[in-house]
Short mmCIF file of C-alpha atoms in Angstrom, two decimals:
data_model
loop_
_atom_site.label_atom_id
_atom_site.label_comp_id
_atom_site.label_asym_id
_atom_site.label_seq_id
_atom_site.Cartn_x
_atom_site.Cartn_y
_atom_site.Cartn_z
CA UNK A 272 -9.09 20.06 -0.97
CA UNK A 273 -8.23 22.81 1.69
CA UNK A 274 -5.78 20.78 3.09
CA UNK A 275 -3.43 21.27 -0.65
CA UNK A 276 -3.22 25.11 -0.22
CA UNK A 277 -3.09 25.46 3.16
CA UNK A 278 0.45 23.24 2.99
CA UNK A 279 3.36 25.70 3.23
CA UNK A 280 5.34 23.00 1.34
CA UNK A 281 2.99 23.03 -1.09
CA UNK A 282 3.49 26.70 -1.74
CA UNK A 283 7.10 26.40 -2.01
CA UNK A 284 6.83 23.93 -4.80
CA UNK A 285 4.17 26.10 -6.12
CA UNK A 286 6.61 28.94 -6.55
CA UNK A 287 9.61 26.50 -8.32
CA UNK A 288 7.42 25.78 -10.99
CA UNK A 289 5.82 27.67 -13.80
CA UNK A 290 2.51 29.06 -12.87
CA UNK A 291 -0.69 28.05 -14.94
CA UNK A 292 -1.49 30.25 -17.73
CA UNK A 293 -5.00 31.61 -17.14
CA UNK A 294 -7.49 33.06 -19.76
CA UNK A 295 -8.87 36.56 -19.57
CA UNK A 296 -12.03 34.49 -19.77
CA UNK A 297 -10.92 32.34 -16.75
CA UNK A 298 -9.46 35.74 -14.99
CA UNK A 299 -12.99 37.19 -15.43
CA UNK A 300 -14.78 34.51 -14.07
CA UNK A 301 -15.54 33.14 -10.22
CA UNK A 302 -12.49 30.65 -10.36
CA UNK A 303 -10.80 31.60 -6.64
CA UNK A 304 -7.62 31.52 -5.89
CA UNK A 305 -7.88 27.85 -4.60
CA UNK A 306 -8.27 26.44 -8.08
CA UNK A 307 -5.68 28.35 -9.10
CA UNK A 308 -3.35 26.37 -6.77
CA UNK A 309 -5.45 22.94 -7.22
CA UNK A 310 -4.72 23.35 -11.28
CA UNK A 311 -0.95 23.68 -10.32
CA UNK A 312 -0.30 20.90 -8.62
CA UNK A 313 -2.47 18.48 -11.00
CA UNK A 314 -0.02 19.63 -13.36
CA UNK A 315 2.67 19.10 -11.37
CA UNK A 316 1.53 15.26 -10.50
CA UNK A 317 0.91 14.93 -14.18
CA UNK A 318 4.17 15.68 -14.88
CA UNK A 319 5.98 13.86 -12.29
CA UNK A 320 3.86 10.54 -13.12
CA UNK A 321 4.65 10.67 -16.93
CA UNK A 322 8.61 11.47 -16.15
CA UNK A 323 9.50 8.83 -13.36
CA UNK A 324 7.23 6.37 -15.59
CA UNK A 325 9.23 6.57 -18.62
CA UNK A 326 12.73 6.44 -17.21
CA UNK A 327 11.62 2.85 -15.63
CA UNK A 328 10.07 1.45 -18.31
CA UNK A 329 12.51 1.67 -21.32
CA UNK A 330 16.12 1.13 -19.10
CA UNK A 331 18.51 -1.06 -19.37
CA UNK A 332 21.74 0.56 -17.96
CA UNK A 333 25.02 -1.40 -20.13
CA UNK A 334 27.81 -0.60 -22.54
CA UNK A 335 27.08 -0.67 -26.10
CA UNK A 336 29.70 -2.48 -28.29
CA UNK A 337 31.32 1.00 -29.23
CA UNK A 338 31.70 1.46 -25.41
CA UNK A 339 28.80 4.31 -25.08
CA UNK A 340 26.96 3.78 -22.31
CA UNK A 341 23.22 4.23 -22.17
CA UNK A 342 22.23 7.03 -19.82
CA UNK A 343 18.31 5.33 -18.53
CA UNK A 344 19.01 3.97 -15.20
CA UNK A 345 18.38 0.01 -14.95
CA UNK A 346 14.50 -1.28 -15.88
CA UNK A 347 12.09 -0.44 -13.51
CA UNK A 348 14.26 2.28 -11.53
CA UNK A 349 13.80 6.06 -12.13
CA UNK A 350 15.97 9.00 -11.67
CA UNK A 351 14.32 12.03 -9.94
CA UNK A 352 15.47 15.42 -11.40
CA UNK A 353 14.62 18.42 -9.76
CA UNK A 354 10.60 18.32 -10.48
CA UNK A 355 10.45 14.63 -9.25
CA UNK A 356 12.13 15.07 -6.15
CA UNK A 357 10.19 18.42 -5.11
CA UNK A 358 7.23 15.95 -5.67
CA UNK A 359 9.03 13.07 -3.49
CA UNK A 360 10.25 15.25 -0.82
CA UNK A 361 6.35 17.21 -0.40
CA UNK A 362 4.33 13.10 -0.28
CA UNK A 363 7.19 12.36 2.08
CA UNK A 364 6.29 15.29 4.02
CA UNK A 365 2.76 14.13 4.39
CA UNK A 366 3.76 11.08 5.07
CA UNK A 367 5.54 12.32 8.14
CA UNK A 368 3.03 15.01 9.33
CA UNK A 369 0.16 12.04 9.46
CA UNK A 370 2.75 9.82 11.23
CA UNK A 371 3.42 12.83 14.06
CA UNK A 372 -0.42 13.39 13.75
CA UNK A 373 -0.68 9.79 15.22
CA UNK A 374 1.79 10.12 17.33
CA UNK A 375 4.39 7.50 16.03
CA UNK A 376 7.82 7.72 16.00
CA UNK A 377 10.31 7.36 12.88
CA UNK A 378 13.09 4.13 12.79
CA UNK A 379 15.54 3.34 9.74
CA UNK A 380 16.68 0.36 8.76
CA UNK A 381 19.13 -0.75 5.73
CA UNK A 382 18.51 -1.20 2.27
CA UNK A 383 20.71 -4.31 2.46
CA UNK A 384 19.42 -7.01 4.76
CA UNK A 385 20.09 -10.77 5.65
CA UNK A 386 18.22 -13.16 3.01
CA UNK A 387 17.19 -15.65 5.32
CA UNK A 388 14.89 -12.78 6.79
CA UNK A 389 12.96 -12.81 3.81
CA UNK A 390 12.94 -16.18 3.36
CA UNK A 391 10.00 -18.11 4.02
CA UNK A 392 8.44 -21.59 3.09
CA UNK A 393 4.88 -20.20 1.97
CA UNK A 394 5.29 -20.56 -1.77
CA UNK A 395 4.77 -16.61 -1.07
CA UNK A 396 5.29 -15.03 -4.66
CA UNK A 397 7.77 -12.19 -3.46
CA UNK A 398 10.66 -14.94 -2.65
CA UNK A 399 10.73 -15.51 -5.97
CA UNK A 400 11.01 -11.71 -6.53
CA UNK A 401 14.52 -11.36 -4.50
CA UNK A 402 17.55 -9.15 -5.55
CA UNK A 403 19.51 -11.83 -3.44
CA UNK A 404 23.75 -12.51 -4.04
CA UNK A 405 26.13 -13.30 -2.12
CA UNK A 406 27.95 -10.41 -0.73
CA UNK A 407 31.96 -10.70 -0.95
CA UNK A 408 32.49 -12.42 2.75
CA UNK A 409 30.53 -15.46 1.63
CA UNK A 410 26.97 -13.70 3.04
CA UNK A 411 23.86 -14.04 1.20
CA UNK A 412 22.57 -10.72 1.68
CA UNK A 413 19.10 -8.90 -0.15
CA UNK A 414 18.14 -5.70 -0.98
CA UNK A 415 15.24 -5.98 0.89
CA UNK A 416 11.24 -6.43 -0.90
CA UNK A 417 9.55 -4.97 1.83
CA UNK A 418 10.06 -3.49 5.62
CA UNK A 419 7.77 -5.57 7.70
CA UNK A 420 10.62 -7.76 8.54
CA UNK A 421 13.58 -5.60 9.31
CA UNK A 422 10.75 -3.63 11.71
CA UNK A 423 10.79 -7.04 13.42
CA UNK A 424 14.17 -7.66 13.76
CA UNK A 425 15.47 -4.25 15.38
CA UNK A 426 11.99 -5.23 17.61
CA UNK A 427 13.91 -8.48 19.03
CA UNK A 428 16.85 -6.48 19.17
CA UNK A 429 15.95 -3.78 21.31
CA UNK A 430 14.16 -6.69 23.36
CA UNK A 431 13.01 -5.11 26.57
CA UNK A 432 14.21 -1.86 26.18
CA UNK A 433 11.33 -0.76 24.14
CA UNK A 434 8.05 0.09 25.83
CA UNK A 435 4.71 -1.11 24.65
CA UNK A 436 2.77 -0.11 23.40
CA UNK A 437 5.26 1.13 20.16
CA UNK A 438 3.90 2.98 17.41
CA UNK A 439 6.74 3.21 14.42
CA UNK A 440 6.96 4.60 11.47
CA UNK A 441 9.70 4.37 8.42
CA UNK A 442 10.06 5.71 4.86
CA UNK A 443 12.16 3.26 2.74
CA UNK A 444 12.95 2.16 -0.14
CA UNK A 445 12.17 -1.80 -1.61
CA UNK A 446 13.26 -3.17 -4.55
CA UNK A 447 11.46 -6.36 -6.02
CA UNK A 448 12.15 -8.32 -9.53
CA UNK A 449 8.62 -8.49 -10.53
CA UNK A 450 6.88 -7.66 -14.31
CA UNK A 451 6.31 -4.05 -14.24
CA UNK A 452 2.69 -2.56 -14.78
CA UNK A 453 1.26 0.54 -14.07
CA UNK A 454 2.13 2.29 -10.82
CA UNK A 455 4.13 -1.06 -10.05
CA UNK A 456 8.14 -0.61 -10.42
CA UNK A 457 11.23 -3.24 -9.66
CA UNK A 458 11.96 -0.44 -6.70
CA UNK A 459 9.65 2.16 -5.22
CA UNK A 460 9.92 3.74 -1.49
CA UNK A 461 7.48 2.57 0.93
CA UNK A 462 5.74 4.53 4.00
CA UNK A 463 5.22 1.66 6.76
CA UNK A 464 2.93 2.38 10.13
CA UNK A 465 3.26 -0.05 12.61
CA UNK A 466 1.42 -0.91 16.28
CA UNK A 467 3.22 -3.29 18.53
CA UNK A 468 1.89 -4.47 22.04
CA UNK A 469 -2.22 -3.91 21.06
CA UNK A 470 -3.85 -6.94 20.60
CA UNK A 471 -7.60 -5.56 20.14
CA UNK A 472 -8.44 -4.43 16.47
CA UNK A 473 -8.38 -0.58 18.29
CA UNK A 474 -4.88 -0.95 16.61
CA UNK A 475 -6.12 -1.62 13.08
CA UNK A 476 -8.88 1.09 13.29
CA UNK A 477 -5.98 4.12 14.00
CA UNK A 478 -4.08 2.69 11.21
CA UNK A 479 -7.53 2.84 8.83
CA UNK A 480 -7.80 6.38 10.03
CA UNK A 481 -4.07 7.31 8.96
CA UNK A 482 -4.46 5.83 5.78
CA UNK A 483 -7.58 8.29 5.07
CA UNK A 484 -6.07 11.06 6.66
CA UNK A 485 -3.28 10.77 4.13
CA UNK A 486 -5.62 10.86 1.58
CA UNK A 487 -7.99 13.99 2.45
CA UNK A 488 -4.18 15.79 3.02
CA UNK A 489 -3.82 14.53 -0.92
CA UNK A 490 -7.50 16.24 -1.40
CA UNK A 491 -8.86 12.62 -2.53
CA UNK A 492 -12.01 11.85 -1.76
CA UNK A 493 -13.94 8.67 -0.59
CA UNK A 494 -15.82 8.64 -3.88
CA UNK A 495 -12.37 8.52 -5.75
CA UNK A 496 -10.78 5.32 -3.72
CA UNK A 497 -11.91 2.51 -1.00
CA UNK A 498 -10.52 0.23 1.75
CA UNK A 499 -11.31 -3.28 1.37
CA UNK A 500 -11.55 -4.85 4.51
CA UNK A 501 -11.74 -9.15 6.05
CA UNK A 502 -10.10 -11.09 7.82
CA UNK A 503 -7.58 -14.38 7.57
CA UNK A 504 -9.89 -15.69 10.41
CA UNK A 505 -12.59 -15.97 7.81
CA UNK A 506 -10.43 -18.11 5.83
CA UNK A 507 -9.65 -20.17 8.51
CA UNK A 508 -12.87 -20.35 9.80
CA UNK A 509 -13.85 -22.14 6.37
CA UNK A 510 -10.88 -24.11 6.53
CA UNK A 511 -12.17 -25.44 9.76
CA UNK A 512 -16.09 -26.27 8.54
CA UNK A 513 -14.15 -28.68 6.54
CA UNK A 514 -11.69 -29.99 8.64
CA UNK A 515 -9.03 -29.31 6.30
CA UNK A 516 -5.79 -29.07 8.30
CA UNK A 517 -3.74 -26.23 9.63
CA UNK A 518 -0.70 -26.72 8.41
CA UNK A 519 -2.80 -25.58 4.83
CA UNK A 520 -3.82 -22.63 5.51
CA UNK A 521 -1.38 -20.32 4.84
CA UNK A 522 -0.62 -22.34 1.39
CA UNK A 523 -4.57 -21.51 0.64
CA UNK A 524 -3.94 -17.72 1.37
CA UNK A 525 -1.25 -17.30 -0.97
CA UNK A 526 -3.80 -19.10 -3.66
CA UNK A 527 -6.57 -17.04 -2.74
CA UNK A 528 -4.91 -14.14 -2.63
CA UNK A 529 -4.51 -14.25 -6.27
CA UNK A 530 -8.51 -13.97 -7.38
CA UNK A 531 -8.42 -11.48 -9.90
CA UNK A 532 -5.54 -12.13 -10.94
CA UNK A 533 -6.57 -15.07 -12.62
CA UNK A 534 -9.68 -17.29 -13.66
CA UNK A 535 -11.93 -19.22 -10.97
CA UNK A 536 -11.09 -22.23 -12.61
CA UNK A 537 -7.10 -21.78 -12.40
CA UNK A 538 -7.53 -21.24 -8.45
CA UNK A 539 -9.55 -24.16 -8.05
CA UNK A 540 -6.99 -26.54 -9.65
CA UNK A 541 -4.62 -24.85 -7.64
CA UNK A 542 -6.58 -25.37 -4.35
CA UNK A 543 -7.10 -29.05 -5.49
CA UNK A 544 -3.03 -29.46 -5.76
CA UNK A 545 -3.29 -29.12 -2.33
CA UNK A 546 -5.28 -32.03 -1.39
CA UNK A 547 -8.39 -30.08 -0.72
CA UNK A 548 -11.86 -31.81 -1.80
CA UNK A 549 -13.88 -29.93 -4.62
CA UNK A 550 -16.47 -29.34 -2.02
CA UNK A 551 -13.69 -27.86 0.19
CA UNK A 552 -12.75 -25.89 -2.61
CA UNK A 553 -16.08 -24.77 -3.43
CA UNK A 554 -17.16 -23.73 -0.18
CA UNK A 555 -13.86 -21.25 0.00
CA UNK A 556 -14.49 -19.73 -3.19
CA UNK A 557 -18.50 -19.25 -2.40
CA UNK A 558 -17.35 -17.40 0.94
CA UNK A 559 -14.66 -15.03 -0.44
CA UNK A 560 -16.73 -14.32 -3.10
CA UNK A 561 -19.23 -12.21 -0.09
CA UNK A 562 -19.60 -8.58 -0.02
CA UNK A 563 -21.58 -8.20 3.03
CA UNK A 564 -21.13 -9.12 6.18
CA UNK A 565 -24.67 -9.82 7.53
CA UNK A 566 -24.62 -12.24 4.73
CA UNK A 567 -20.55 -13.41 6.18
CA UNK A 568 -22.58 -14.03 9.60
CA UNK A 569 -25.53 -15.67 8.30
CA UNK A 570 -22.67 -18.35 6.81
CA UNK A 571 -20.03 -19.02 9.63
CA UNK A 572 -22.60 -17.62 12.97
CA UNK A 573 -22.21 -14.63 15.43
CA UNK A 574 -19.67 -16.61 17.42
CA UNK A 575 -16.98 -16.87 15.34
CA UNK A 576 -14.14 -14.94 16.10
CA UNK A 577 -13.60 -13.24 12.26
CA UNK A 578 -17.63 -11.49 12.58
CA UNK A 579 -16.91 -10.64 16.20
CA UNK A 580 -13.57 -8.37 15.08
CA UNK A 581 -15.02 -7.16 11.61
CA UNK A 582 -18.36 -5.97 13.62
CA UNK A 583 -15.92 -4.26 15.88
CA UNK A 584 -13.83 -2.38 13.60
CA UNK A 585 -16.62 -0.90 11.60
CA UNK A 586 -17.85 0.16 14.65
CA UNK A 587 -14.88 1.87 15.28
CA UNK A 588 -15.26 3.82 11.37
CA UNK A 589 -18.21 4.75 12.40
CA UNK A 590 -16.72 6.27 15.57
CA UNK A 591 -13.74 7.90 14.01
CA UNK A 592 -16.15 9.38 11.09
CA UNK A 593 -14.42 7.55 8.21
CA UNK A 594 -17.39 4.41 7.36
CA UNK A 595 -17.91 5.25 3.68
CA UNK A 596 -14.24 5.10 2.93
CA UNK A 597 -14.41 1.05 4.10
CA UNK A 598 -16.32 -2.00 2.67
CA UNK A 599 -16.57 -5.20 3.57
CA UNK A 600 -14.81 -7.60 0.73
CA UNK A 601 -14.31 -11.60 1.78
CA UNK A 602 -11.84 -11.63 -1.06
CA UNK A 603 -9.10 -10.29 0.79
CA UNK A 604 -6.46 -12.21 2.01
CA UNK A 605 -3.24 -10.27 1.22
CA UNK A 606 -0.37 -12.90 -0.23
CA UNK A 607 2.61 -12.42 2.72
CA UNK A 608 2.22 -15.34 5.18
CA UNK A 609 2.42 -13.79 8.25
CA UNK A 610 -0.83 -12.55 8.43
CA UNK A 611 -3.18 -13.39 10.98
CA UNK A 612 -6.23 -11.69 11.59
CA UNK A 613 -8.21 -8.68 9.97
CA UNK A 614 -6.31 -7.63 7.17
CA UNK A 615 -7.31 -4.56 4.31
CA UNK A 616 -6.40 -2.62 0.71
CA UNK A 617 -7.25 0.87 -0.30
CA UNK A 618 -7.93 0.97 -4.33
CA UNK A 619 -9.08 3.07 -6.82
CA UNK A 620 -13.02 3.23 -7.42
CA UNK A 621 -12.10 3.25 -10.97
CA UNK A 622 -10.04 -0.26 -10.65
CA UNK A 623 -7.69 1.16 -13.21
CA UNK A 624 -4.70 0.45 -11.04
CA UNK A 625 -3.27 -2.09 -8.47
CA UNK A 626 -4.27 -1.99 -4.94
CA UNK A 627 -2.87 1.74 -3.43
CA UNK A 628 -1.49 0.10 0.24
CA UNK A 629 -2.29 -2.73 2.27
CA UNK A 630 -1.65 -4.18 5.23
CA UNK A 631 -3.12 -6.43 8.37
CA UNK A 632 -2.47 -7.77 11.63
CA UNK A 633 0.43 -10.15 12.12
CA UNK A 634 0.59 -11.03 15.79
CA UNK A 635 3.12 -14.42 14.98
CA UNK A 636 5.84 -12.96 12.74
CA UNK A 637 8.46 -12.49 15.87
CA UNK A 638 7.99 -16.45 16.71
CA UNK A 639 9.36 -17.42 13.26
CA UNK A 640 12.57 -15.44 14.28
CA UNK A 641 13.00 -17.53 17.01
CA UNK A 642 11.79 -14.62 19.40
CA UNK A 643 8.63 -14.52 21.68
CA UNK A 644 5.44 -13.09 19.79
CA UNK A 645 4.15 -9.60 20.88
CA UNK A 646 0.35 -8.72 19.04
CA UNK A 647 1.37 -6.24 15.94
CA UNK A 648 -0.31 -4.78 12.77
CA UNK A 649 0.51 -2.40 10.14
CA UNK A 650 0.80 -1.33 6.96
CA UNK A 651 2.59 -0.43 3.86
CA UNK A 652 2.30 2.41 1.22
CA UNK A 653 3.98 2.86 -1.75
CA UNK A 654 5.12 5.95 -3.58
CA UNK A 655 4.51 4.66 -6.93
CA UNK A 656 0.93 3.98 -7.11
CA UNK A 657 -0.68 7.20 -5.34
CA UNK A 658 1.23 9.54 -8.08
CA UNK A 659 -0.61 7.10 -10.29
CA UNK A 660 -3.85 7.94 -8.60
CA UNK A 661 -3.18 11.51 -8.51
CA UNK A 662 -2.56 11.90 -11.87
CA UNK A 663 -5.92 9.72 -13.09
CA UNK A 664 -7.62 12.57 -10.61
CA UNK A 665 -5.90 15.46 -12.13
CA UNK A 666 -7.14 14.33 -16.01
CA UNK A 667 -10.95 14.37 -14.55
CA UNK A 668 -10.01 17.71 -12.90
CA UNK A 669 -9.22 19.16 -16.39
CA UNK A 670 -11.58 17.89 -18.14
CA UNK A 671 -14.29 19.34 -15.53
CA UNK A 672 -11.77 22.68 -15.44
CA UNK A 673 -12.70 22.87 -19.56
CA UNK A 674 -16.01 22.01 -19.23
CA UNK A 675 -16.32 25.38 -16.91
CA UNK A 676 -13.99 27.68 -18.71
CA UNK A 677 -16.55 26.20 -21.87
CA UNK A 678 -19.82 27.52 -20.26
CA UNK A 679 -17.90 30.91 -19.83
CA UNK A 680 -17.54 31.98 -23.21
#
C-alpha cells in the first residue's frame, strides 16, 4: 500500500477533496498517518465508481416532445465532473509511470477508424458490437471497439522505419454496443502494452509483470485478484488429436471462449454446428476444463509446443517474483481471432466482476492486412472495471476500518 501515499499525484487529489472525519477515539488510537491517506482515497474510488456508474446506466440523450432536452449523456457513456476526472487523470498517470517503468514508448491513434479494419470473418462477437456508418464521402468508417488493430496499421505504415524490437504503449478510448453490466460500459478508455519483433514468450512474461506492477501501484494485492493463464496452442493441439481441420479452429475459440457464459450443454451444440464429432467435442471440453498443468502434460505429452511455452513462462514468474499472482486455467481462450499462442486474464478472486484485462500473443494479425507478419503480443486494460475493483476493496477496507475503531471503545 506504500506505493498510494508515496504518489505526489495522489497527494494533490488528496488535498482537492474533503478530508476524512476522524474520531477522538480514532485520533487517540495507533491509526498512522498512512491509513489516514488509504481511507481517503477508498472514499474517493467509492465515489467516483457510484457517479460515472449512474450517469451510464439511466441515459438516453433526446428531445422530449415539449423540446426539453434530457441532460444524461447517451446509455452507457458518462460525464466526468471534476471528482471523476481527478480520478481519470491519477489511473492514467499510473498507467504511464508503469509504461516508462518498462521502458515503452506512447503512440495515438484516432477514435474514428476504417471499418473494414475491424472487420473479420470469425463470427467474433465484437463485429456485431460496431458503432459503424457511413461517413458523409460515402466511407464506412467506426468508432473503433478496441486498439489492437489501429496499433497494427500505423505498424505497416511506418514499415521499416521502426526498429525492433518496439515496445508501445497507448491510452484510448473504445466504444462498443454491447448489454451493459457491471464495470462493462458501451465506451470506456483502454491502456494497451504492446511487444513487436520478440517471438519467445520473454515478451509475454514483461507484459505479466506490468500488469502486476499496476496493481501493487493500486495497493491490490495477489490475494484480492489473479491472472489466468493457457494457451490457443492447447486448443489446437486438441484440435489436432482429432484431426479436426484448421480452417475450425478459430470458429472453436470464439465458442469456447464463451464457457461461463453459458451452460456446457449450449457450447456443445454449438461445437456440434460445426461439424465436430461428440467425441471431438468432448475431448475439448474435458481439456479446458484443467487447472493444472502437470495434469495438461500428462494429456497432450512434454513435446507439444503449448506445455513447452506455459513451463517457460511460469518459469519466468518465478524469476521476476510475481508466481502467486498467475494460475494455470485451460479455459482460456480469449474471443478476438487473432490470437495465437499463450494468451491470459487478470480477475477478481471474488468473481464478482468481468475479467479486469486480457490479452495474448498474436504473431499473424499483420498478414490479414495484407502486410508481412512480425511476432507481437499485448494487452488491453480498461478503465471501467479496476474502479470497479477498487471500490469492492475499499467496502472490505471499511468494514475492517469499523471493526478496529469498534475494539477501541
Amino acid at each position: 500500500m506504500a506505493a498510494w501515499s508515496s504518489s505526489p499525484s495522489l497527494r494533490h487529489l488528496l488535498l482537492l477533496r474533503p478530508r476524512v472525519p476522524l474520531s477522538p477515539t480514532c485520533l487517540a488510537g495507533s491509526f498512522s498517518r498512512r491509513h489516514i491517506h488509504s481511507h481517503s482515497r477508498r472514499r474517493l474510488f467509492s465515489s467516483a465508481s457510484s457517479s460515472t456508474l449512474t450517469h451510464g446506466d439511466e441515459a438516453s440523450t433526446h428531445a422530449d416532445a415539449d423540446g426539453v432536452v434530457d441532460v444524461n449523456p447517451p446509455r452507457g457513456t458518462r460525464d466526468f465532473p471534476p471528482e471523476d476526472m481527478r480520478l481519470r487523470t491519477w489511473l492514467f498517470d499510473q498507467f504511464r509511470e508503469v509504461s516508462r517503468l518498462m521502458a515503452f514508448e506512447e503512440v495515438d491513434f484516432p477514435v474514428l477508424e476504417s471499418e473494414a479494419l475491424f472487420i473479420r470473418k470469425a463470427g467474433e462477437e465484437i463485429t456485431q458490437q460496431l458503432y459503424n456508418f457511413e461517413d458523409k464521402g460515402g466511407r464506412r468508417v467506426v468508432l473503433r471497439p478496441e486498439i489492437t488493430p489501429s496499433l497494427a496499421r500505423l505498424i505497416i505504415k511506418q514499415g521499416k522505419s521502426v526498429s525492433l524490437p518496439l515496445k508501445w504503449f497507448t491510452i484510448g478510448q473504445c466504444w462498443r454496443y454491447e448489454r451493459m453490466t457491471r464495470g462493462r460500459r458501451r465506451e470506456h478508455y483502454q491502456w494497451n502494452m504492446d511487444i513487436f519483433g520478440v517471438p519467445k514468450v520473454r515478451a509475454e512474461a514483461e507484459l505479466l509483470q506490468a500488469i502486476v506492477l499496476l496493481f501493487q501501484r493500486l495497493g491490490i494485492t495477489s490475494s484480492d485478484v489473479g491472472i489466468r493463464v493457457s494457451s490457443r496452442k492447447v486448443l489446437q493441439a486438441v484440435l489436432n488429436m482429432y484431426s479436426i481441420p484448421e480452417h475450425l479452429f478459430t470458429e472453436v475459440c470464439v465458442i469456447v471462449d464463451k464457457l461461463g457464459k453459458l451452460t456446457r450443454d449450449e457450447i456443445e451444440k454449438e461445437l456440434m454446428s460445426t461439424g465436430l464429432s461428440s467425441e471431438a467435442v468432448q475431448g475439448i471440453i474435458e481439456v479446458l476444463s484443467l487447472k493444472s498443468l502437470s495434469k495438461l502434460e500428462e494429456v497432450l505429452g512434454s513435446g507439444v509446443e503449448a506445455v513447452a511455452d506455459l513451463k517457460k513462462l511460469f518459469s519466468f514468474a518465478e524469476q521476476y517474483g510475481y508466481a502467486d499472482w498467475i494460475c494455470f486455467d485451460a479455459s482460456v481462450v480469449r474471443g478476438l481471432a487473432y490470437y495465437t499462442g499463450i494468451v491470459f486474464e487478470a480477475f477478481d478472486r471474488e468473481g464478482k466482476l468481468r475479467a479486469i484485462c486480457g490479452g495474448g500473443r498474436y504473431d499473424r494479425l499483420l498478414s490479414t492486412f495484407g502486410s508481412e507478419d512480425i511476432p507481437a503480443c499485448g494487452f488491453g486494460f480498461g478503465d471501467a472495471v479496476i474502479v470497479e475493483v477498487c471500490h469492492v476493496l475499499s467496502r472490505l477496507w471499511f468494514l475492517s476500518l469499523h471493526n478496529q475503531t469498534s475494539c477501541l471503545v
